[in-house]
Each structure stands twice: as structure tokens, then as C-alpha cells.
Coordinates of N, CA and C in Angstrom, one line a residue:
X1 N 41.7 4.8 -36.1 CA 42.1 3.7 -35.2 C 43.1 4.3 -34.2
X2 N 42.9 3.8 -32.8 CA 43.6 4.9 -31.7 C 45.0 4.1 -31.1
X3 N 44.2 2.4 -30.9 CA 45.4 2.2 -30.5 C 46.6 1.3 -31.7
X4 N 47.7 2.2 -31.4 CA 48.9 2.3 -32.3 C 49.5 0.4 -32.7
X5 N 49.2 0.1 -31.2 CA 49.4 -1.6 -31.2 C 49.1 -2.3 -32.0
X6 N 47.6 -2.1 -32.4 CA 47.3 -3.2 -33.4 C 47.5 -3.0 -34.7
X7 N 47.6 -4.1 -34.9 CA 48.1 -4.4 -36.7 C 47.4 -4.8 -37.7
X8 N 46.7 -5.6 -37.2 CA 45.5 -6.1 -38.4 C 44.0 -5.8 -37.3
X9 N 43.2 -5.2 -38.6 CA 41.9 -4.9 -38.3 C 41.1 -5.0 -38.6
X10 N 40.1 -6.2 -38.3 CA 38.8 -6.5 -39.6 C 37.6 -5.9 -39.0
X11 N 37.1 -5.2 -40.0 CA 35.8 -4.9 -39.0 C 34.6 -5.3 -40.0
X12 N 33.6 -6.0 -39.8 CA 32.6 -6.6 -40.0 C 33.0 -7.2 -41.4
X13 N 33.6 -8.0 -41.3 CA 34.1 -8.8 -42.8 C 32.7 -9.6 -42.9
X14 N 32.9 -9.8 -44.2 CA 31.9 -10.8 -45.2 C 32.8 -11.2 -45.9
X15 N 32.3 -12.8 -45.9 CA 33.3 -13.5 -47.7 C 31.8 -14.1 -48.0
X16 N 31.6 -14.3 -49.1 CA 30.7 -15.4 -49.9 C 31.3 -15.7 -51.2
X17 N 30.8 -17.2 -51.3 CA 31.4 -17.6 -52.4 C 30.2 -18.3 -52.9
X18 N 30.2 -18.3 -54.5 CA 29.1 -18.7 -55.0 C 29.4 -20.4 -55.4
X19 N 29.3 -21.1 -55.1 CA 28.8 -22.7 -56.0 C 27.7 -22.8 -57.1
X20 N 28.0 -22.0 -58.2 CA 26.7 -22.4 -59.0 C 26.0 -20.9 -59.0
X21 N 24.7 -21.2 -58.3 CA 23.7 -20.3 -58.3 C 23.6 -20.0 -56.9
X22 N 24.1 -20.9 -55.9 CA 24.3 -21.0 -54.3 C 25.0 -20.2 -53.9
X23 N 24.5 -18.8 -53.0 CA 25.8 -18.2 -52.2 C 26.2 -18.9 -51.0
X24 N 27.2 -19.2 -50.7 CA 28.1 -19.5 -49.3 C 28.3 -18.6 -48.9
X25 N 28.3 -18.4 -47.7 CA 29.0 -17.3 -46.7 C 30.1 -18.1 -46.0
X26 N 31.0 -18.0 -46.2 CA 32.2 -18.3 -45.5 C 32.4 -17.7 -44.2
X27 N 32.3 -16.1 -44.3 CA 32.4 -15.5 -42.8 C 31.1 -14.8 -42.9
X28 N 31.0 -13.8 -41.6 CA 29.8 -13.1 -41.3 C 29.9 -12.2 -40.6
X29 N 30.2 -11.1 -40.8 CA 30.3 -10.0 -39.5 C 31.7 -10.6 -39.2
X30 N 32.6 -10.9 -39.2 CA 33.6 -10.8 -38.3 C 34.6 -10.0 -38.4
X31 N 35.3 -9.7 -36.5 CA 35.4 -8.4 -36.4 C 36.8 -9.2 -35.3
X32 N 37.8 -8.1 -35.7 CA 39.0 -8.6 -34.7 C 40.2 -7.8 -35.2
X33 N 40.7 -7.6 -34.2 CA 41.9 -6.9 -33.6 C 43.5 -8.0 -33.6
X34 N 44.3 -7.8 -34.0 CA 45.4 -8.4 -33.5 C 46.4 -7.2 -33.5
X35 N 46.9 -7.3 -32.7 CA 47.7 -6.4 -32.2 C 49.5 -7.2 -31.9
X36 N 50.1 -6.2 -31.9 CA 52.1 -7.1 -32.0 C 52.1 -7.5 -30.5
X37 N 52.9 -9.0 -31.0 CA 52.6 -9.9 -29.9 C 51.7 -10.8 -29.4
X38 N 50.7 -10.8 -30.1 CA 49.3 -11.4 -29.4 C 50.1 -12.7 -30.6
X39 N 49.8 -13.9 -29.7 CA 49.2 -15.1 -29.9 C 47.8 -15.7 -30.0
X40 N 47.5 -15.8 -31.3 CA 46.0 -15.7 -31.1 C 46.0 -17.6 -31.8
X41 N 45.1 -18.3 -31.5 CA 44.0 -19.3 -32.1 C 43.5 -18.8 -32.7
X42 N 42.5 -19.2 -34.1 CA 41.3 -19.6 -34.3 C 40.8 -21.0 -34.7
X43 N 39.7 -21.3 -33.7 CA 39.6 -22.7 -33.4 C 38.3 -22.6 -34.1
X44 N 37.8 -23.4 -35.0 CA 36.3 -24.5 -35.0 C 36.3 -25.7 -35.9
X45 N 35.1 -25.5 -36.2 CA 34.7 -26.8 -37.0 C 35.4 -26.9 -38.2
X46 N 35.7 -27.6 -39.1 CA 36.1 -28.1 -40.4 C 35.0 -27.4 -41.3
X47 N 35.6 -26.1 -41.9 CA 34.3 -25.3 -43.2 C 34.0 -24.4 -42.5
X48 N 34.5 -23.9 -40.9 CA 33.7 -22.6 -40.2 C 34.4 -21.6 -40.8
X49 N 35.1 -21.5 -41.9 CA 35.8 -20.2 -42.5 C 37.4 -20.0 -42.3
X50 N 38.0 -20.6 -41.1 CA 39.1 -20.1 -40.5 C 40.1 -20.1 -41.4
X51 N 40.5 -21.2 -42.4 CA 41.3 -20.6 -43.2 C 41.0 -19.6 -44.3
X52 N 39.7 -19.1 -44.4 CA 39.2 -18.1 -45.4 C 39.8 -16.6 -44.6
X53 N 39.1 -16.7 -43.1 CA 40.0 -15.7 -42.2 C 41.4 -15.3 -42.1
X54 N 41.9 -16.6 -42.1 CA 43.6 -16.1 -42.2 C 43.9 -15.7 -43.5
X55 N 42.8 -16.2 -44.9 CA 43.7 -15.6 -45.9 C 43.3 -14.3 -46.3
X56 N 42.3 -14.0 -45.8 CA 42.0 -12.7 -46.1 C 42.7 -11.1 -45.0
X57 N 43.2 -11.8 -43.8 CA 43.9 -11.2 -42.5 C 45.3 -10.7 -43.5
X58 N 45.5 -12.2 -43.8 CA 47.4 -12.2 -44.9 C 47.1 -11.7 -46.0
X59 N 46.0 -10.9 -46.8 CA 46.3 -10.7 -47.8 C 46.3 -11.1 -49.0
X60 N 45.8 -12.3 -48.8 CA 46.4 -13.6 -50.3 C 44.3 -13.3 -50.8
X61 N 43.5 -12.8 -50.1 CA 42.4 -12.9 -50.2 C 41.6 -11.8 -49.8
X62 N 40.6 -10.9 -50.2 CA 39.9 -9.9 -50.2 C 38.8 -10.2 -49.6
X63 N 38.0 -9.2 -48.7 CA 36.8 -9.7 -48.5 C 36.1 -9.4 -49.3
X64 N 34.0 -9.8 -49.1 CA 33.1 -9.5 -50.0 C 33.0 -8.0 -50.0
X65 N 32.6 -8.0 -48.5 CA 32.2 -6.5 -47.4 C 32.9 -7.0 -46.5
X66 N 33.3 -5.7 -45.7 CA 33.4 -5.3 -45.0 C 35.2 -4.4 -44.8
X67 N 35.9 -4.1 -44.1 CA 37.4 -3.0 -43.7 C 38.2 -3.8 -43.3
X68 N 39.2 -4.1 -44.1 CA 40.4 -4.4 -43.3 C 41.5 -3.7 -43.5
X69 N 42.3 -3.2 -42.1 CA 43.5 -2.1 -41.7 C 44.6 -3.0 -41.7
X70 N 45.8 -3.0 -41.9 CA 46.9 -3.3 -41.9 C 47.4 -1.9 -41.6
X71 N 48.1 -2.0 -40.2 CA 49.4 -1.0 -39.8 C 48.3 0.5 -40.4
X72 N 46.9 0.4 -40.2 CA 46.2 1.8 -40.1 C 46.2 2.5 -41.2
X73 N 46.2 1.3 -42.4 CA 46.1 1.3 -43.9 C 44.7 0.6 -44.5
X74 N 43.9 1.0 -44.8 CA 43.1 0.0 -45.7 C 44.0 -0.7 -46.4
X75 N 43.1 -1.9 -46.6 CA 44.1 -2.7 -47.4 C 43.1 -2.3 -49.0
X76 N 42.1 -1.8 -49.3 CA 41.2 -2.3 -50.1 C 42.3 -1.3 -51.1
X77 N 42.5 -0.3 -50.9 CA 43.3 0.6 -51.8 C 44.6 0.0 -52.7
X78 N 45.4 -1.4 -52.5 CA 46.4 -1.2 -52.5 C 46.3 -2.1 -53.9
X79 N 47.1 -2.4 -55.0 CA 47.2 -2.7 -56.1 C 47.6 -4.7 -55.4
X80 N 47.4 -5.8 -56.3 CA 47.9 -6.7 -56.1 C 49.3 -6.7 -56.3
X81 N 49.7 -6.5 -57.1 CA 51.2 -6.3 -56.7 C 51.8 -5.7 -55.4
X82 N 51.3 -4.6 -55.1 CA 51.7 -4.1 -53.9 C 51.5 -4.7 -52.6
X83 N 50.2 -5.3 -52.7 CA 49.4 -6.7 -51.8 C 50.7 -7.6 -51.9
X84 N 51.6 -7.7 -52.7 CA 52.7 -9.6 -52.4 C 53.5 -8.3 -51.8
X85 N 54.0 -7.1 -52.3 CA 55.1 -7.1 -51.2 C 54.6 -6.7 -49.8
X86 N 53.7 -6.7 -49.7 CA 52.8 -6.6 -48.1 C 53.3 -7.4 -48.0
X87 N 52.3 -8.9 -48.1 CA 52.8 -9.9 -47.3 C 54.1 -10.1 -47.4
X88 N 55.2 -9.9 -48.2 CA 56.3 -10.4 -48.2 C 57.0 -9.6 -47.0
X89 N 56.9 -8.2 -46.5 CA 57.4 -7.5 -45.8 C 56.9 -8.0 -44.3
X90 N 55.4 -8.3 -44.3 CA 54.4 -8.3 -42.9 C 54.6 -9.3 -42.4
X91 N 54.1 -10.3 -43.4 CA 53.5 -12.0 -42.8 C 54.9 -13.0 -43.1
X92 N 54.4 -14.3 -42.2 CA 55.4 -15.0 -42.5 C 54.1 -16.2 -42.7
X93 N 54.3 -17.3 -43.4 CA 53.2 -18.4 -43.4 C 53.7 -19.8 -43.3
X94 N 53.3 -20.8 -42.4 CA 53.3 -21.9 -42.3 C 51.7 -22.8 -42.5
X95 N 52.2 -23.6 -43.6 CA 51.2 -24.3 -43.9 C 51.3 -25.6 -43.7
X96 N 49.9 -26.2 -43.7 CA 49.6 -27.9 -43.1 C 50.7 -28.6 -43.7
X97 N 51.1 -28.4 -45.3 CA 51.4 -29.1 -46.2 C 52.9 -28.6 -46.5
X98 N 53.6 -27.6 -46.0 CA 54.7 -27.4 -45.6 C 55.1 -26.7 -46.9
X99 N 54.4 -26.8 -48.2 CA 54.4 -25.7 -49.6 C 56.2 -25.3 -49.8
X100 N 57.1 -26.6 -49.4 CA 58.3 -26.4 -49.9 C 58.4 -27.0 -51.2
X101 N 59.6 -26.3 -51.6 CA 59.6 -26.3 -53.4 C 60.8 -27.7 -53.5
X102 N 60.1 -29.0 -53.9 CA 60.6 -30.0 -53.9 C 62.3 -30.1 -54.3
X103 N 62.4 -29.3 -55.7 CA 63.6 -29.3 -56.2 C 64.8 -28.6 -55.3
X104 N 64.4 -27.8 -54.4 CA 65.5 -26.7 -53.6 C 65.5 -27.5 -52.0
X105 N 66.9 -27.1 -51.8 CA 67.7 -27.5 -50.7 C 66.6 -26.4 -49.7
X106 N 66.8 -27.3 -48.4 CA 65.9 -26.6 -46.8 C 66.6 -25.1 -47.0
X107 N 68.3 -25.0 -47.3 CA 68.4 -23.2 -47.2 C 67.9 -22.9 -48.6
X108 N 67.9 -23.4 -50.2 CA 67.6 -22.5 -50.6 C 66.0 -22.5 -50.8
X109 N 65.1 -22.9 -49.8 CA 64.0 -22.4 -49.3 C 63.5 -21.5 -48.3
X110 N 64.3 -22.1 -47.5 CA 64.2 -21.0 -46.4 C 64.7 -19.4 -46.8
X111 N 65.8 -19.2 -47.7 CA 66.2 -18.2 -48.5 C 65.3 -17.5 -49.5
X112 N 64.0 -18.2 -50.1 CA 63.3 -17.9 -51.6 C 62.7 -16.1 -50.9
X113 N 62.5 -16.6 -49.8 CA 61.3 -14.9 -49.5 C 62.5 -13.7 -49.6
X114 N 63.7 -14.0 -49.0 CA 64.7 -13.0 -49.2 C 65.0 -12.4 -50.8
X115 N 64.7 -13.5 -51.5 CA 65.2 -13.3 -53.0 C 64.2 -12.1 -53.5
X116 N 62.8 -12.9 -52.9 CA 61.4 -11.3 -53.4 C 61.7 -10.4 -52.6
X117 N 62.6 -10.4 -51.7 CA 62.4 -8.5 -51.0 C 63.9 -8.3 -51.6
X118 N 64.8 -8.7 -52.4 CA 65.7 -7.8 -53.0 C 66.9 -8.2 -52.5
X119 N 67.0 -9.0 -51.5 CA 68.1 -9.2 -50.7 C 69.4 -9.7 -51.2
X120 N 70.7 -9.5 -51.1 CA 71.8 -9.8 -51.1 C 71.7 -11.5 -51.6
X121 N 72.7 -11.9 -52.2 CA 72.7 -13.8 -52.2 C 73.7 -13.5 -50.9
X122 N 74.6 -13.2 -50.4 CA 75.3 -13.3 -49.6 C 74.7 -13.3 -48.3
X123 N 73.9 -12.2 -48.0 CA 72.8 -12.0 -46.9 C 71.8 -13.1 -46.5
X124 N 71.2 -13.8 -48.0 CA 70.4 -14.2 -47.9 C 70.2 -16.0 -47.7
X125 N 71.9 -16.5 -47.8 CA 72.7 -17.4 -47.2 C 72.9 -17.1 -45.6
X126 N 73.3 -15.7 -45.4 CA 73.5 -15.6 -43.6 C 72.2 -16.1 -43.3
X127 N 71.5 -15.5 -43.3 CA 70.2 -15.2 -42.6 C 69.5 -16.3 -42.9
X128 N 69.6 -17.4 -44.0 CA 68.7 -18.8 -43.9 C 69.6 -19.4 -42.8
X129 N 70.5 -19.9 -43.0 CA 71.5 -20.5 -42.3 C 71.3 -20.1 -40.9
X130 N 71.6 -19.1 -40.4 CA 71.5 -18.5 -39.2 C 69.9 -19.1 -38.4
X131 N 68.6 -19.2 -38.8 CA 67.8 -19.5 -39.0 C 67.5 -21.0 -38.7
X132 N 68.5 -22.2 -39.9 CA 68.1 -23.0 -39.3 C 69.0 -23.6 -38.7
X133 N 70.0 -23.0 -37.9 CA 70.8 -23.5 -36.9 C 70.1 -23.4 -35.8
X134 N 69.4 -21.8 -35.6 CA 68.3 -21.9 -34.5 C 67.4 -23.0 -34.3
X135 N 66.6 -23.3 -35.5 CA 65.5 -24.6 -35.0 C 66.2 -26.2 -35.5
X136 N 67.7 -26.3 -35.2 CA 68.1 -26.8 -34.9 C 68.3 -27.8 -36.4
X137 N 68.4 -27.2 -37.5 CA 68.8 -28.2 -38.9 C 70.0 -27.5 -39.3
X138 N 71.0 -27.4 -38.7 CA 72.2 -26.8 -39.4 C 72.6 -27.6 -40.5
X139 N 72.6 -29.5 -39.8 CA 73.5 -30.2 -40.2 C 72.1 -30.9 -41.7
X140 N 71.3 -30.4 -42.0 CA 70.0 -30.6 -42.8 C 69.9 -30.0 -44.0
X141 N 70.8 -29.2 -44.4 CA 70.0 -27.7 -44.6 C 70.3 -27.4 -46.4
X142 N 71.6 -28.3 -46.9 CA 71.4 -29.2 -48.1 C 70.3 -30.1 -48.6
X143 N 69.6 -30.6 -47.8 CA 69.1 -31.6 -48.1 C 67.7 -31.3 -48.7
X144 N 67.1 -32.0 -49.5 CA 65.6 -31.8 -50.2 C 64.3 -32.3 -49.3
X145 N 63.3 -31.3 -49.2 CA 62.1 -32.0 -49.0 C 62.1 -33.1 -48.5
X146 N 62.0 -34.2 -50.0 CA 62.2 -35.8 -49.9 C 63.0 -36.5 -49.0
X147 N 64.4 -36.0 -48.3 CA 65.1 -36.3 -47.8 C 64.8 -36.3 -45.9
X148 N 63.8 -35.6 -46.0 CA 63.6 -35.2 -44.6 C 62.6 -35.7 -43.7
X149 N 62.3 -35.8 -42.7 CA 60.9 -36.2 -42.0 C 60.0 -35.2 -41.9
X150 N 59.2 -35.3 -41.8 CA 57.6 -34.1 -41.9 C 57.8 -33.4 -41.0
X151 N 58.6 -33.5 -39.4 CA 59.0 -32.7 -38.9 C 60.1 -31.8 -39.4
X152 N 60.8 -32.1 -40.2 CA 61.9 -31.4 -40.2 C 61.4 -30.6 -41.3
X153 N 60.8 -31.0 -42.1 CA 60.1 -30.2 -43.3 C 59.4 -29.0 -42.8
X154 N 57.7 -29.4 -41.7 CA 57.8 -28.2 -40.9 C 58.5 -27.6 -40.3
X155 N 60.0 -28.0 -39.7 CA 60.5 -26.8 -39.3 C 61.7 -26.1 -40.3
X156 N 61.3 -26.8 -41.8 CA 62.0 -26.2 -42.4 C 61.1 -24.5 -42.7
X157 N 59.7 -24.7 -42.9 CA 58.6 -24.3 -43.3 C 58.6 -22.8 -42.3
X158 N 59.1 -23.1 -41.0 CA 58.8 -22.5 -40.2 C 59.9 -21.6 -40.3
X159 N 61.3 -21.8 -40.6 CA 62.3 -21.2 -40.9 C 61.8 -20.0 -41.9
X160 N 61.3 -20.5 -43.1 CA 61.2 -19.9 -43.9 C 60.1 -18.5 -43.7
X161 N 59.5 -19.1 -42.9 CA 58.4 -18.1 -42.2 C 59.0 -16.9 -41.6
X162 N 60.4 -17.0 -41.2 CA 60.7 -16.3 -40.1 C 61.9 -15.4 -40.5
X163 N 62.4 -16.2 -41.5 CA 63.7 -15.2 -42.2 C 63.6 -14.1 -42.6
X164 N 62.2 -13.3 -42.8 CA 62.4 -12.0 -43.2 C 61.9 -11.2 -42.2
X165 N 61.9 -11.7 -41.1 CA 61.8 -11.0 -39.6 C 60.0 -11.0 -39.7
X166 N 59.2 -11.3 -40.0 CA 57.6 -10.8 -40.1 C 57.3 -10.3 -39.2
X167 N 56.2 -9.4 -39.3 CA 55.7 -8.4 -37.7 C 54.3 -9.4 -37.3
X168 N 53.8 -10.5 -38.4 CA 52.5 -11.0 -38.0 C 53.2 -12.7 -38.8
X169 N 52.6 -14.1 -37.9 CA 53.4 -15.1 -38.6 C 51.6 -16.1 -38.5
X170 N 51.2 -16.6 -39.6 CA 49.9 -16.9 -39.6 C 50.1 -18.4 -40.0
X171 N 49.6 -19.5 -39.0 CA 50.4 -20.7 -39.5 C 49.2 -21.6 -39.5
X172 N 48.3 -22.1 -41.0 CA 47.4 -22.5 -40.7 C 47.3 -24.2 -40.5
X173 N 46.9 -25.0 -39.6 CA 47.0 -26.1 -39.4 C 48.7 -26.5 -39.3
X174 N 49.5 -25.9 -38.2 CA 51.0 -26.3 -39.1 C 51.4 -27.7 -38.3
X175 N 50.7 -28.2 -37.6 CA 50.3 -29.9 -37.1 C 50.1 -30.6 -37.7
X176 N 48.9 -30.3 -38.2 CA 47.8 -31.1 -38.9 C 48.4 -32.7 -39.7
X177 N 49.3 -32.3 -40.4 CA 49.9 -33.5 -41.3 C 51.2 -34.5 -39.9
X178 N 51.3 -33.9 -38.9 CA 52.6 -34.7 -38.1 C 52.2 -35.6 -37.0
X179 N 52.4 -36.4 -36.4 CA 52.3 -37.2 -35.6 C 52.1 -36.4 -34.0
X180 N 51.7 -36.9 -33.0 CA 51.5 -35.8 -31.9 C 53.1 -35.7 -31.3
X181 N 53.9 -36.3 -31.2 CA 54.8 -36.0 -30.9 C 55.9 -34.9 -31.2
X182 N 55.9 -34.9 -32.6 CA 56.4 -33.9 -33.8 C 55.4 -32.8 -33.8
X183 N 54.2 -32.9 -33.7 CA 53.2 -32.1 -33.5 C 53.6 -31.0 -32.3
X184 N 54.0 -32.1 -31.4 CA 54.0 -31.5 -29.5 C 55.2 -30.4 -30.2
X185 N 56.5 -31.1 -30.4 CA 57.6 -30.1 -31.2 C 57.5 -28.8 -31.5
X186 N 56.4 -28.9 -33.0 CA 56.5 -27.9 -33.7 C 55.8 -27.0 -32.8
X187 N 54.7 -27.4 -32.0 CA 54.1 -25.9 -31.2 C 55.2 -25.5 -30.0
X188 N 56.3 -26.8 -29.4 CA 56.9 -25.8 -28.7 C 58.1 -24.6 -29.3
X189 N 58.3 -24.9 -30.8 CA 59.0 -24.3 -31.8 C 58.1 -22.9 -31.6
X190 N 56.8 -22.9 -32.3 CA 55.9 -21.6 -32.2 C 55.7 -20.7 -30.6
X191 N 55.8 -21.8 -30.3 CA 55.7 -20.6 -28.6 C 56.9 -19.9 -28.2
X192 N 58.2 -20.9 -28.5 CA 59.3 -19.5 -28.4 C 59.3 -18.5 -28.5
X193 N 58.6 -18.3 -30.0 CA 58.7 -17.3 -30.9 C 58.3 -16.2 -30.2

């Protein structure tokens, strides 16, 4: 792979999944580049694969066939264990459903990914904090899940995404559950970035 830019690299992926005796193909040949900095979509239909693509891009999922490079690495080589500290190092994730841990305060969520890469408690208080003063929950940041509006939850979500600096941040549906207004929000939150 020549150019040094890109970071993730699928080349002719296949997923199938069996129902029974039924294969599914989830993907088919697909082939893509992202490279640091690219803001990318993927847009279609409901079942065209896309979140099978992002999870196999992030890591959380293998393909049937075909290569995928991370940073000019097969990924196919690397042990599952090794695979979480990938993502925990690489990706950052924002999901539809915001996957915050009910019982813990917005920092000590936004804090949990610091805890798996080793980090300081002291550090790992800066750096949530610092975090969601930027997307604007300083005065939040005690407070639980329950206590919050869906926007504030995604942009608790989104904090969390971002505290361990990720080189690739893969956010699937991170609308989907909010009102268009909170919606309008959270994408102008992502396009900062």
C-alpha cells in the first residue's frame, strides 16, 4: 500500500451470514479506502450492510473474504484481544442508542475508554472533563443517562468517542433516535471535528 494517508483498507470484502440453511450476503466485493481526515457517509437502504461495514472497518467484526489493512497492517493476523486494544487506541464509536452505562455519571462515561488504555484516574478526570466542557456539558457531567435529554446523552456519547484522541471516529446512525433539531446539533457537533 503506497499511499501512507490511508488508514483503513478493505479490499474486496465479503460478509455472509447463514439464517438456517440460507446464506445472506451482507456485503459483496466491497472495496474502500479511508484515509486521515476524510469524512466519509455511507448511505442506503435499511439491511444494505452499512452497519455490517462499519463493524467490520472498526474491528468489532471480521469478514467472510476478503483484506482488511489498518495503518498497513492486516488486520486478519491480530489475536482478539489485540483487536479491543486496536479499537480502543484507533476508533472512537457513536451509536444510535448512545450504549451509555446507566449506572455512571456523563464523566465517569465519558472516562470508561481511558480506564482500558491504562490511563491515570487523575488524567482520566482531566481529559473527560476537558471534553465535556467543549460540547458544552460542563455543568451535566454528574448526572446519569436518565437524567438527561437524548441530546445530551448523544453528546455525552460523542465525548466519549473522542477522549482518547481516535485517528478514525465511526458513528453509526448517531441521529437516528433525536428529533431533527437535536439531530441538526449533533451533526453540527460532528463537523467541527
Amino acid at each position: 500500500m503506497k499511499n501512507s494517508k490511508v488508514i483503513c483498507r478493505a479490499l474486496d470484502i465479503i460478509k455472509t451470514y447463514w439464517r438456517g440453511k440460507v446464506a445472506v450476503e451482507a456485503l459483496r466485493g466491497v472495496n474502500i479506502d479511508i484515509c486521515r481526515n476524510d469524512y466519509i457517509s455511507i448511505m442506503g437502504m435499511s439491511g444494505s450492510g452499512k452497519s455490517t461495514l462499519i463493524h467490520i472497518l472498526s474491528c468489532l467484526d471480521t469478514p467472510t473474504t476478503g483484506d482488511y489493512y489498518l495503518d498497513n497492517t492486516i488486520i486478519s493476523k491480530y489475536t482478539d484481544e489485540e483487536l479491543a486494544r486496536i479499537r480502543n487506541k484507533y476508533f472512537g464509536f457513536i451509536f444510535q442508542n448512545f450504549s451509555l452505562l446507566p449506572r455512571l455519571t456523563a464523566l465517569e462515561n465519558v472516562a470508561l475508554p481511558l480506564n482500558y488504555a491504562n490511563v491515570s484516574t487523575s488524567e482520566q478526570q482531566t481529559r473527560a472533563k476537558e471534553i465535556l466542557a467543549k460540547i458544552g456539558l460542563a455543568e451535566r457531567m454528574l448526572h446519569r443517562p436518565n437524567e438527561m435529554s437524548g441530546g445530551e446523552c448523544q453528546r455525552v456519547a460523542i465525548a466519549r468517542a473522542l477522549v482518547n484522541q481516535p485517528q478514525v471516529i465511526f458513528a453509526d446512525e448517531p441521529t437516528g433516535n433525536l428529533d431533527s433539531r437535536t439531530g441538526s446539533e449533533i451533526m453540527e457537533i460532528l463537523d467541527r471535528l
